[in-house]
Amino acid sequence: MRVAILHYHLKPGGVTRVIENTVRELNRRNIKSLVFCSEPPDKKAYPFENVRVIPGLAYSDQFDSSKAASLKTELEQSCRAEWGGLPDLWHVNNHSLAKNLEVPVIVSNWAREGQKLLLQIHDLAEDGRPENYKSLLVTLAGKDLQRLNGILYPTGDHVAYAFINGRDRNFFSQSGVEEKSCHLLANPIHLEVNEDRTVDDPELQDKNFILYPTRSIRRKNMGEMLLWAAASEGDTLFGSTLAPANPTALPIYEQWVKLADELNLPVHFGLGEKHNFHALLNAADALVTTSIAEGFGLAYLEPALIPKQLIGRDLPDITGDFKDAGIRLDNLYTRLEVPIAWIGYERLRERVHASLFRYY
């Protein structure tokens, strides 16, 4: 069997870890695989040699039908060069997230041609990403919702969907996708920490160090981590590991970095760009998550493998699967109340109104 796996990049992050673990299992079963991405991966993030770099898979909010056709041809030709034919399965990650507007059109065309597809949904544009969804709706479908659904979510006996949590699988099965085509494919968990690695920063070693091991994109809700830092007492230090990979996400990230600096908060951003990741995990006294949206929820499971205490925000739609399996997540909250006097009612109302108007 031959499997072609597509993703936009193989930078450090949740989807890259999933692909790495998937390829490890395919190798164990002697199943041939190629992984397509837009740029050469960091060997520390992805160790295998089965990568083919296709620059057209890079993030892009522009659509060009001729570029989509060329990208489709390039992917197919690369498979033919490697195997003498097309793959038995195209395994595409997050095709409908609007990270690259050519990709969902290519997937739709493969579906029409009868190519076998496994569409793995880690994240959804419909789930808290209004700008992404608007881009898809306007650019690909001329604001025609039914047309967009036909492009994004093809159906047929040759098309299967893999969901990383029960919530999303239920959404799709209740929305018309046949139950037999909706599969729960929980992410494999594999995290080994080299306990010999240490940070050479005395501040991280000496203080009560709370680490947010994440790429600091919008949904990771960095402002809530800053709130905790502002409310902390004593020698507590907060830190996050990575900046956003997507250039469009950098302005919001840079605003948080600037605010933390202006308020002189005990927070360090981008620690993963300065220190070894294993060393940071070893130095941490606890891990934190303040995310408001997750696909699978690796952040809730990996701390137990180190082991480290996890604190922060609970997302019951995601953690429900874990709790049903007997995993204890006792140090999380579902609601964090902030006194309205800290902000001002009118100021809050105006900000919320402006944000809703801008998005919708």
PDB file of N, CA and C in Angstrom, residues 168-179:
ATOM      1  N   ASP A 168     -16.382  16.492  17.099  1.00  0.00           N
ATOM      2  CA  ASP A 168     -16.377  16.805  15.672  1.00  0.00           C
ATOM      3  C   ASP A 168     -16.980  15.672  14.849  1.00  0.00           C
ATOM      4  N   ARG A 169     -16.710  14.437  15.239  1.00  0.00           N
ATOM      5  CA  ARG A 169     -17.309  13.309  14.528  1.00  0.00           C
ATOM      6  C   ARG A 169     -18.832  13.381  14.611  1.00  0.00           C
ATOM      7  N   ASN A 170     -19.357  13.714  15.775  1.00  0.00           N
ATOM      8  CA  ASN A 170     -20.805  13.820  15.931  1.00  0.00           C
ATOM      9  C   ASN A 170     -21.365  14.962  15.093  1.00  0.00           C
ATOM     10  N   PHE A 171     -20.647  16.097  15.043  1.00  0.00           N
ATOM     11  CA  PHE A 171     -21.093  17.221  14.220  1.00  0.00           C
ATOM     12  C   PHE A 171     -21.293  16.782  12.776  1.00  0.00           C
ATOM     13  N   PHE A 172     -20.324  16.079  12.229  1.00  0.00           N
ATOM     14  CA  PHE A 172     -20.378  15.700  10.817  1.00  0.00           C
ATOM     15  C   PHE A 172     -21.421  14.618  10.563  1.00  0.00           C
ATOM     16  N   SER A 173     -21.497  13.629  11.432  1.00  0.00           N
ATOM     17  CA  SER A 173     -22.480  12.566  11.220  1.00  0.00           C
ATOM     18  C   SER A 173     -23.899  13.098  11.339  1.00  0.00           C
ATOM     19  N   GLN A 174     -24.096  14.127  12.178  1.00  0.00           N
ATOM     20  CA  GLN A 174     -25.417  14.735  12.324  1.00  0.00           C
ATOM     21  C   GLN A 174     -25.721  15.737  11.212  1.00  0.00           C
ATOM     22  N   SER A 175     -24.690  16.069  10.416  1.00  0.00           N
ATOM     23  CA  SER A 175     -24.868  17.055   9.343  1.00  0.00           C
ATOM     24  C   SER A 175     -24.992  16.415   7.972  1.00  0.00           C
ATOM     25  N   GLY A 176     -25.081  15.095   7.920  1.00  0.00           N
ATOM     26  CA  GLY A 176     -25.339  14.443   6.646  1.00  0.00           C
ATOM     27  C   GLY A 176     -24.255  13.538   6.122  1.00  0.00           C
ATOM     28  N   VAL A 177     -23.058  13.559   6.716  1.00  0.00           N
ATOM     29  CA  VAL A 177     -22.009  12.633   6.297  1.00  0.00           C
ATOM     30  C   VAL A 177     -22.333  11.260   6.882  1.00  0.00           C
ATOM     31  N   GLU A 178     -22.289  10.223   6.049  1.00  0.00           N
ATOM     32  CA  GLU A 178     -22.675   8.895   6.505  1.00  0.00           C
ATOM     33  C   GLU A 178     -21.811   8.444   7.674  1.00  0.00           C
ATOM     34  N   GLU A 179     -22.455   7.776   8.623  1.00  0.00           N
ATOM     35  CA  GLU A 179     -21.760   7.311   9.820  1.00  0.00           C
ATOM     36  C   GLU A 179     -20.561   6.440   9.470  1.00  0.00           C
TER      37      GLU A 179
END
